[in-house]
mmCIF file of C-alpha atoms in Angstrom:
data_model
loop_
_atom_site.group_PDB
_atom_site.id
_atom_site.type_symbol
_atom_site.label_atom_id
_atom_site.label_comp_id
_atom_site.label_asym_id
_atom_site.label_seq_id
_atom_site.Cartn_x
_atom_site.Cartn_y
_atom_site.Cartn_z
ATOM 1 C CA MET A 17 0.000 0.000 0.000
ATOM 2 C CA ASP A 18 1.275 3.427 -0.912
ATOM 3 C CA LYS A 19 0.600 6.711 0.827
ATOM 4 C CA VAL A 20 -1.620 9.140 -1.016
ATOM 5 C CA GLU A 21 0.203 12.435 -0.828
ATOM 6 C CA ASP A 22 -2.536 14.340 -2.653
ATOM 7 C CA VAL A 23 -5.039 14.635 0.187
ATOM 8 C CA SER A 24 -7.267 16.771 -2.021
ATOM 9 C CA ARG A 25 -8.608 13.433 -3.240
ATOM 10 C CA GLY A 26 -10.705 13.469 -0.087
ATOM 11 C CA ALA A 27 -11.797 17.103 -0.279
ATOM 12 C CA TRP A 28 -15.081 16.151 -1.943
ATOM 13 C CA LEU A 29 -16.232 14.699 1.394
ATOM 14 C CA ILE A 30 -15.726 17.893 3.411
ATOM 15 C CA PRO A 31 -18.979 19.679 2.430
ATOM 16 C CA ARG A 32 -20.887 16.410 2.813
ATOM 17 C CA MET A 33 -20.068 15.982 6.499
ATOM 18 C CA GLN A 34 -23.057 16.758 8.703
ATOM 19 C CA ALA A 35 -23.369 16.839 12.508
ATOM 20 C CA PHE A 36 -21.003 14.650 14.505
ATOM 21 C CA GLY A 37 -22.517 11.303 15.433
ATOM 22 C CA THR A 38 -25.043 11.304 12.619
ATOM 23 C CA VAL A 39 -24.908 8.962 9.647
ATOM 24 C CA GLY A 40 -24.242 11.910 7.355
ATOM 25 C CA GLY A 41 -21.519 13.179 9.665
ATOM 26 C CA THR A 42 -19.746 9.820 9.513
ATOM 27 C CA VAL A 43 -20.085 8.595 5.942
ATOM 28 C CA GLY A 44 -21.192 11.792 4.193
ATOM 29 C CA SER A 45 -24.503 13.184 3.003
ATOM 30 C CA GLY A 46 -25.899 13.391 -0.501
ATOM 31 C CA PHE A 47 -26.117 9.678 -1.335
ATOM 32 C CA GLU A 48 -29.275 7.932 -2.471
ATOM 33 C CA SER A 49 -29.314 5.324 0.293
ATOM 34 C CA TYR A 50 -27.554 4.218 3.463
ATOM 35 C CA ALA A 51 -27.085 0.982 5.401
ATOM 36 C CA ARG A 52 -25.760 0.219 8.876
ATOM 37 C CA ILE A 53 -23.952 -3.098 9.371
ATOM 38 C CA LEU A 54 -23.802 -4.173 13.023
ATOM 39 C CA HIS A 55 -20.453 -5.619 14.052
ATOM 40 C CA PRO A 56 -20.691 -9.289 15.075
ATOM 41 C CA LEU A 57 -20.026 -10.584 18.585
ATOM 42 C CA GLU A 58 -17.570 -13.278 19.630
ATOM 43 C CA ALA A 59 -19.072 -15.733 22.129
ATOM 44 C CA ASP A 60 -17.727 -18.662 24.162
ATOM 45 C CA ARG A 61 -19.634 -21.281 26.152
ATOM 46 C CA GLU A 62 -17.797 -22.040 29.376
ATOM 47 C CA ASP A 63 -17.808 -25.109 31.579
ATOM 48 C CA ARG A 64 -18.492 -23.327 34.841
ATOM 49 C CA SER A 65 -18.632 -26.611 36.704
ATOM 50 C CA ALA A 66 -14.878 -26.891 36.169
ATOM 51 C CA ALA A 67 -12.318 -24.982 38.200
ATOM 52 C CA ALA A 68 -11.295 -21.574 36.904
ATOM 53 C CA ASP A 69 -7.698 -20.830 35.967
ATOM 54 C CA GLU A 70 -5.458 -18.181 37.538
ATOM 55 C CA PHE A 71 -7.266 -15.492 35.537
ATOM 56 C CA GLY A 72 -10.719 -16.603 36.668
ATOM 57 C CA GLU A 73 -11.557 -18.176 33.295
ATOM 58 C CA HIS A 74 -13.331 -21.516 32.938
ATOM 59 C CA PRO A 75 -12.599 -24.073 30.184
ATOM 60 C CA VAL A 76 -14.272 -23.213 26.881
ATOM 61 C CA LEU A 77 -16.621 -25.861 25.485
ATOM 62 C CA ASP A 78 -17.744 -24.068 22.341
ATOM 63 C CA SER A 79 -17.216 -20.829 20.433
ATOM 64 C CA ALA A 80 -19.498 -19.015 18.024
ATOM 65 C CA THR A 81 -20.172 -15.688 16.336
ATOM 66 C CA TRP A 82 -23.377 -14.067 17.566
ATOM 67 C CA ARG A 83 -25.533 -11.290 16.196
ATOM 68 C CA TRP A 84 -27.044 -8.484 18.219
ATOM 69 C CA SER A 85 -30.429 -10.133 17.703
ATOM 70 C CA ASP A 86 -29.146 -13.260 19.479
ATOM 71 C CA VAL A 87 -28.419 -11.160 22.553
ATOM 72 C CA ALA A 88 -31.699 -9.272 22.220
ATOM 73 C CA GLU A 89 -33.619 -12.542 22.426
ATOM 74 C CA ARG A 90 -32.124 -13.045 25.876
ATOM 75 C CA THR A 91 -32.348 -9.463 27.138
ATOM 76 C CA GLY A 92 -35.789 -8.681 25.761
ATOM 77 C CA ALA A 93 -34.505 -5.767 23.683
ATOM 78 C CA THR A 94 -35.543 -4.855 20.149
ATOM 79 C CA VAL A 95 -32.865 -4.481 17.490
ATOM 80 C CA ARG A 96 -33.703 -1.601 15.181
ATOM 81 C CA ALA A 97 -31.784 0.563 12.726
ATOM 82 C CA ASP A 98 -30.458 3.129 15.210
ATOM 83 C CA VAL A 99 -30.230 0.958 18.324
ATOM 84 C CA PRO A 100 -27.136 1.434 20.518
ATOM 85 C CA TRP A 101 -25.376 -1.598 21.960
ATOM 86 C CA ARG A 102 -26.173 -0.562 25.537
ATOM 87 C CA THR A 103 -29.889 -0.905 24.759
ATOM 88 C CA VAL A 104 -29.414 -4.415 23.388
ATOM 89 C CA SER A 105 -27.113 -5.528 26.211
ATOM 90 C CA GLY A 106 -29.135 -3.819 28.941
ATOM 91 C CA ARG A 107 -26.060 -2.345 30.600
ATOM 92 C CA ASP A 108 -23.893 0.760 30.410
ATOM 93 C CA ASP A 109 -20.503 -0.701 31.295
ATOM 94 C CA GLU A 110 -18.032 -2.202 28.839
ATOM 95 C CA THR A 111 -17.900 -5.734 30.164
ATOM 96 C CA GLU A 112 -18.753 -9.068 28.613
ATOM 97 C CA LEU A 113 -22.237 -10.485 28.979
ATOM 98 C CA ARG A 114 -22.487 -13.731 30.933
ATOM 99 C CA PHE A 115 -25.594 -15.888 30.710
ATOM 100 C CA ASP A 116 -26.702 -18.659 33.039
ATOM 101 C CA ASP A 117 -26.249 -21.386 30.414
ATOM 102 C CA GLY A 118 -22.505 -20.719 30.270
ATOM 103 C CA TRP A 119 -22.336 -18.388 27.284
ATOM 104 C CA ARG A 120 -20.004 -15.403 27.563
ATOM 105 C CA VAL A 121 -20.503 -12.775 24.856
ATOM 106 C CA GLY A 122 -17.992 -10.060 24.040
ATOM 107 C CA LEU A 123 -18.711 -6.499 23.006
ATOM 108 C CA PRO A 124 -18.922 -5.454 19.349
ATOM 109 C CA GLU A 125 -15.579 -4.186 18.069
ATOM 110 C CA GLU A 126 -15.278 -0.409 17.783
ATOM 111 C CA GLY A 127 -13.398 1.151 14.884
ATOM 112 C CA TRP A 128 -12.782 -2.287 13.343
ATOM 113 C CA PHE A 129 -14.688 -3.910 10.476
ATOM 114 C CA ASP A 130 -13.823 -7.604 10.401
ATOM 115 C CA PRO A 131 -11.737 -8.254 7.238
ATOM 116 C CA ARG A 132 -13.969 -11.252 6.474
ATOM 117 C CA HIS A 133 -17.017 -9.015 6.370
ATOM 118 C CA LEU A 134 -15.121 -6.385 4.405
ATOM 119 C CA ALA A 135 -14.124 -9.072 1.903
ATOM 120 C CA ALA A 136 -17.772 -10.115 1.559
ATOM 121 C CA LEU A 137 -18.800 -6.499 1.070
ATOM 122 C CA THR A 138 -16.272 -6.019 -1.755
ATOM 123 C CA GLU A 139 -18.340 -8.396 -3.896
ATOM 124 C CA LEU A 140 -21.194 -5.893 -3.772
ATOM 125 C CA LEU A 141 -19.021 -2.783 -3.929
ATOM 126 C CA THR A 142 -17.267 -3.983 -7.091
ATOM 127 C CA ARG A 143 -20.522 -4.019 -9.028
ATOM 128 C CA ALA A 144 -21.274 -0.445 -7.957
ATOM 129 C CA THR A 145 -18.130 1.369 -9.134
ATOM 130 C CA THR A 146 -16.312 2.009 -12.397
ATOM 131 C CA THR A 147 -12.961 2.310 -10.599
ATOM 132 C CA PRO A 148 -12.472 -0.879 -8.531
ATOM 133 C CA LEU A 149 -8.692 -0.640 -8.946
ATOM 134 C CA ASP A 150 -8.465 2.945 -7.728
ATOM 135 C CA LEU A 151 -9.615 3.366 -4.136
ATOM 136 C CA VAL A 152 -8.600 5.566 -1.234
ATOM 137 C CA MET A 153 -8.443 4.155 2.283
ATOM 138 C CA ALA A 154 -8.441 6.653 5.156
ATOM 139 C CA LEU A 155 -6.974 5.702 8.529
ATOM 140 C CA TRP A 156 -7.455 7.843 11.616
ATOM 141 C CA ASP A 157 -4.270 9.687 12.482
ATOM 142 C CA GLY A 158 -4.934 9.241 16.194
ATOM 143 C CA TRP A 159 -3.943 5.560 16.430
ATOM 144 C CA GLY A 160 -0.890 5.481 18.665
ATOM 145 C CA ASP A 161 0.913 2.885 16.578
ATOM 146 C CA LEU A 162 0.626 5.118 13.505
ATOM 147 C CA ASN A 163 1.521 8.502 14.985
ATOM 148 C CA GLY A 164 4.458 7.499 17.174
ATOM 149 C CA SER A 165 2.726 7.934 20.531
ATOM 150 C CA SER A 166 2.610 4.278 21.564
ATOM 151 C CA THR A 167 4.486 3.308 24.714
ATOM 152 C CA LEU A 168 6.406 0.234 25.780
ATOM 153 C CA VAL A 169 5.958 -1.237 29.258
ATOM 154 C CA VAL A 170 8.359 -3.810 30.704
ATOM 155 C CA GLY A 171 7.310 -5.759 33.766
ATOM 156 C CA TRP A 172 8.116 -8.770 35.902
ATOM 157 C CA GLN A 173 5.581 -11.551 36.452
ATOM 158 C CA ASP A 174 6.630 -13.748 39.363
ATOM 159 C CA SER A 175 5.567 -14.207 42.936
ATOM 160 C CA ALA A 176 9.167 -14.016 44.153
ATOM 161 C CA THR A 177 10.813 -10.722 45.029
ATOM 162 C CA LEU A 178 13.528 -9.591 42.616
ATOM 163 C CA THR A 179 17.115 -9.903 43.779
ATOM 164 C CA ALA A 180 19.444 -6.942 43.323
ATOM 165 C CA THR A 181 21.041 -8.680 40.327
ATOM 166 C CA GLU A 182 17.677 -9.469 38.707
ATOM 167 C CA ARG A 183 16.534 -5.901 39.267
ATOM 168 C CA SER A 184 19.670 -4.578 37.600
ATOM 169 C CA GLU A 185 19.245 -6.941 34.642
ATOM 170 C CA LEU A 186 15.589 -5.983 34.275
ATOM 171 C CA ASP A 187 16.400 -2.269 34.373
ATOM 172 C CA GLU A 188 19.117 -2.745 31.756
ATOM 173 C CA TYR A 189 16.761 -4.699 29.502
ATOM 174 C CA ALA A 190 13.983 -2.122 29.930
ATOM 175 C CA THR A 191 16.320 0.728 29.022
ATOM 176 C CA HIS A 192 17.510 -1.082 25.902
ATOM 177 C CA ALA A 193 13.974 -2.087 24.850
ATOM 178 C CA ALA A 194 12.665 1.454 25.357
ATOM 179 C CA ALA A 195 15.457 2.866 23.196
ATOM 180 C CA GLU A 196 14.763 0.356 20.417
ATOM 181 C CA HIS A 197 11.042 1.119 20.618
ATOM 182 C CA ARG A 198 11.708 4.846 20.392
ATOM 183 C CA ARG A 199 13.941 4.411 17.353
ATOM 184 C CA ALA A 200 11.265 2.320 15.651
ATOM 185 C CA GLN A 201 8.626 4.925 16.465
ATOM 186 C CA ASP A 202 10.778 7.748 15.129
ATOM 187 C CA ALA A 203 11.368 5.815 11.904
ATOM 188 C CA LEU A 204 7.650 5.184 11.574
ATOM 189 C CA VAL A 205 6.762 8.845 12.052
ATOM 190 C CA ALA A 206 9.368 9.838 9.459
ATOM 191 C CA SER A 207 8.108 7.295 6.929
ATOM 192 C CA LEU A 208 4.498 8.410 7.348
ATOM 193 C CA ALA A 209 5.244 12.133 7.409
ATOM 194 C CA GLY A 210 3.153 14.201 5.058
ATOM 195 C CA PRO A 211 -0.198 15.936 4.716
ATOM 196 C CA ARG A 212 -3.352 14.556 6.290
ATOM 197 C CA LEU A 213 -6.939 14.795 5.137
ATOM 198 C CA GLU A 214 -8.657 17.144 7.578
ATOM 199 C CA LEU A 215 -12.357 16.406 7.856
ATOM 200 C CA PRO A 216 -14.515 18.311 10.365
ATOM 201 C CA PHE A 217 -14.062 15.785 13.180
ATOM 202 C CA ARG A 218 -10.931 13.731 12.406
ATOM 203 C CA GLU A 219 -7.643 13.792 10.524
ATOM 204 C CA TYR A 220 -6.687 10.881 8.304
ATOM 205 C CA LEU A 221 -3.705 9.260 6.653
ATOM 206 C CA LEU A 222 -4.631 8.275 3.089
ATOM 207 C CA LEU A 223 -3.532 5.078 1.365
ATOM 208 C CA ALA A 224 -4.061 3.713 -2.135
ATOM 209 C CA VAL A 225 -5.781 0.326 -2.318
ATOM 210 C CA THR A 226 -7.888 -1.811 -4.668
ATOM 211 C CA LEU A 227 -11.020 -3.861 -4.177
ATOM 212 C CA PRO A 228 -9.275 -7.102 -5.260
ATOM 213 C CA GLU A 229 -6.778 -6.558 -2.430
ATOM 214 C CA LEU A 230 -9.526 -6.185 0.154
ATOM 215 C CA ALA A 231 -11.409 -9.162 -1.273
ATOM 216 C CA ASP A 232 -8.801 -11.379 0.375
ATOM 217 C CA PRO A 233 -9.619 -11.431 4.119
ATOM 218 C CA THR A 234 -5.927 -12.067 4.889
ATOM 219 C CA TRP A 235 -4.814 -8.827 3.216
ATOM 220 C CA MET A 236 -3.415 -7.369 6.424
ATOM 221 C CA ALA A 237 -0.847 -10.163 6.716
ATOM 222 C CA ASP A 238 1.106 -8.678 3.803
ATOM 223 C CA ALA A 239 0.118 -5.020 4.112
ATOM 224 C CA ARG A 240 2.962 -2.556 4.473
ATOM 225 C CA VAL A 241 2.650 1.101 5.362
ATOM 226 C CA GLY A 242 5.884 3.010 5.721
ATOM 227 C CA THR A 243 8.103 1.146 8.173
ATOM 228 C CA TYR A 244 5.118 -0.232 10.051
ATOM 229 C CA LEU A 245 4.969 -3.976 9.347
ATOM 230 C CA ASP A 246 2.332 -5.269 11.753
ATOM 231 C CA PHE A 247 -0.642 -3.594 10.087
ATOM 232 C CA GLY A 248 -3.631 -3.760 12.416
ATOM 233 C CA HIS A 249 -6.301 -1.361 11.193
ATOM 234 C CA THR A 250 -9.248 -1.623 8.860
ATOM 235 C CA PRO A 251 -10.413 1.503 6.994
ATOM 236 C CA GLN A 252 -12.139 4.332 8.794
ATOM 237 C CA LEU A 253 -13.230 5.553 5.366
ATOM 238 C CA LEU A 254 -13.061 3.857 1.978
ATOM 239 C CA TRP A 255 -14.164 5.212 -1.384
ATOM 240 C CA PRO A 256 -13.490 4.679 -5.106
ATOM 241 C CA GLU A 257 -12.159 7.392 -7.381
ATOM 242 C CA ASP A 258 -15.570 7.723 -9.060
ATOM 243 C CA HIS A 259 -17.102 8.595 -5.643
ATOM 244 C CA ALA A 260 -19.930 6.126 -6.224
ATOM 245 C CA TRP A 261 -20.039 5.028 -2.595
ATOM 246 C CA VAL A 262 -18.357 5.368 0.796
ATOM 247 C CA VAL A 263 -17.808 2.797 3.545
ATOM 248 C CA ALA A 264 -17.165 4.219 7.016
ATOM 249 C CA THR A 265 -16.179 2.660 10.341
ATOM 250 C CA GLU A 266 -15.848 5.500 12.830
ATOM 251 C CA VAL A 267 -13.181 4.877 15.480
ATOM 252 C CA ASP A 268 -15.710 4.886 18.333
ATOM 253 C CA ALA A 269 -18.494 3.118 16.420
ATOM 254 C CA ASP A 270 -19.635 -0.479 16.823
ATOM 255 C CA SER A 271 -21.110 -0.598 13.316
ATOM 256 C CA THR A 272 -20.065 0.156 9.746
ATOM 257 C CA LEU A 273 -21.964 2.446 7.400
ATOM 258 C CA VAL A 274 -22.328 2.088 3.645
ATOM 259 C CA ALA A 275 -23.558 5.000 1.526
ATOM 260 C CA GLY A 276 -24.240 4.797 -2.174
ATOM 261 C CA PRO A 277 -26.767 4.189 -4.924
ATOM 262 C CA ARG A 278 -30.054 2.449 -4.149
ATOM 263 C CA GLY A 279 -29.032 -0.701 -6.001
ATOM 264 C CA LEU A 280 -25.918 -1.169 -3.893
ATOM 265 C CA ILE A 281 -27.729 -0.587 -0.606
ATOM 266 C CA ALA A 282 -30.507 -2.960 -1.662
ATOM 267 C CA ASP A 283 -27.862 -5.629 -2.276
ATOM 268 C CA VAL A 284 -26.279 -4.997 1.136
ATOM 269 C CA LEU A 285 -29.641 -5.183 2.902
ATOM 270 C CA ALA A 286 -30.465 -8.449 1.148
ATOM 271 C CA ASP A 287 -27.146 -10.120 1.959
ATOM 272 C CA GLU A 288 -27.662 -12.600 4.795
ATOM 273 C CA ARG A 289 -23.980 -12.464 5.722
ATOM 274 C CA PHE A 290 -24.635 -9.120 7.420
ATOM 275 C CA GLU A 291 -26.853 -8.014 10.280
ATOM 276 C CA VAL A 292 -27.847 -4.813 8.560
ATOM 277 C CA PHE A 293 -30.504 -2.093 8.608
ATOM 278 C CA GLU A 294 -31.378 0.775 6.325
ATOM 279 C CA VAL A 295 -30.707 4.204 7.836
ATOM 280 C CA SER A 296 -30.849 7.808 6.656
ATOM 281 C CA ALA A 297 -28.255 10.566 6.612
ATOM 282 C CA VAL A 298 -29.925 12.417 9.498
ATOM 283 C CA ASP A 299 -30.131 9.440 11.851
ATOM 284 C CA ASP A 300 -28.206 10.022 15.077
ATOM 285 C CA LEU A 301 -25.978 7.107 16.105
ATOM 286 C CA ALA A 302 -23.983 8.956 18.776
#
């Protein structure tokens, strides 16, 4: 993946951005139709009759991917187009849900659109653009591993007290590791230096990508951006050069929005691989 130095390629979105937290403020206004894809939930069924490990976890008997509607059946909630996760889960904290039959359900990922779902979506997106080989991917500039602000912590995990020699060795290792981390961060910042797309609520690093690349759910394994090798982000914004559609996963959002022509959105809504609802540009998802 190459950096897009010409950030004016994203300027067309600036006047389309409506109020923060709305659909139009996230994916842009002015499109014919919109869809909201709810991020799936990872669930494990525990054997709570067995002893827990040192972290308080019980052996896992089964694992599955749940939908919000699966949780709603147990909590009595109704899943609708603009529903927030806290309404479905019935709680305001950010902890896993635990049910009496042993199932433990995680929270929907925020700012992350599963590459398998993105790959599935590319099948529909390809039919709705004339430029499938010319896309722009926008990544939020606030991720610590992309802007050089990540930190390294070195610790000691043992019940025994450190001896003076062990303490000295640990301090020496920590100093060396911190220096190496800082050098890597400085190299990363230098390699990614350049203009950013400034939208009303976020700033973004722009990358060039194609739909065939994203159609492979393992694309991140070989992705390279500057000197950063362990690529761990899915797009916050994605659009083709013909501006036919936009896909947006806001960094604090537990769902992904698709904006585009009616035919595309109809295809997304009809695809059983997604838990998806039609929304409008003025809907508030904050």
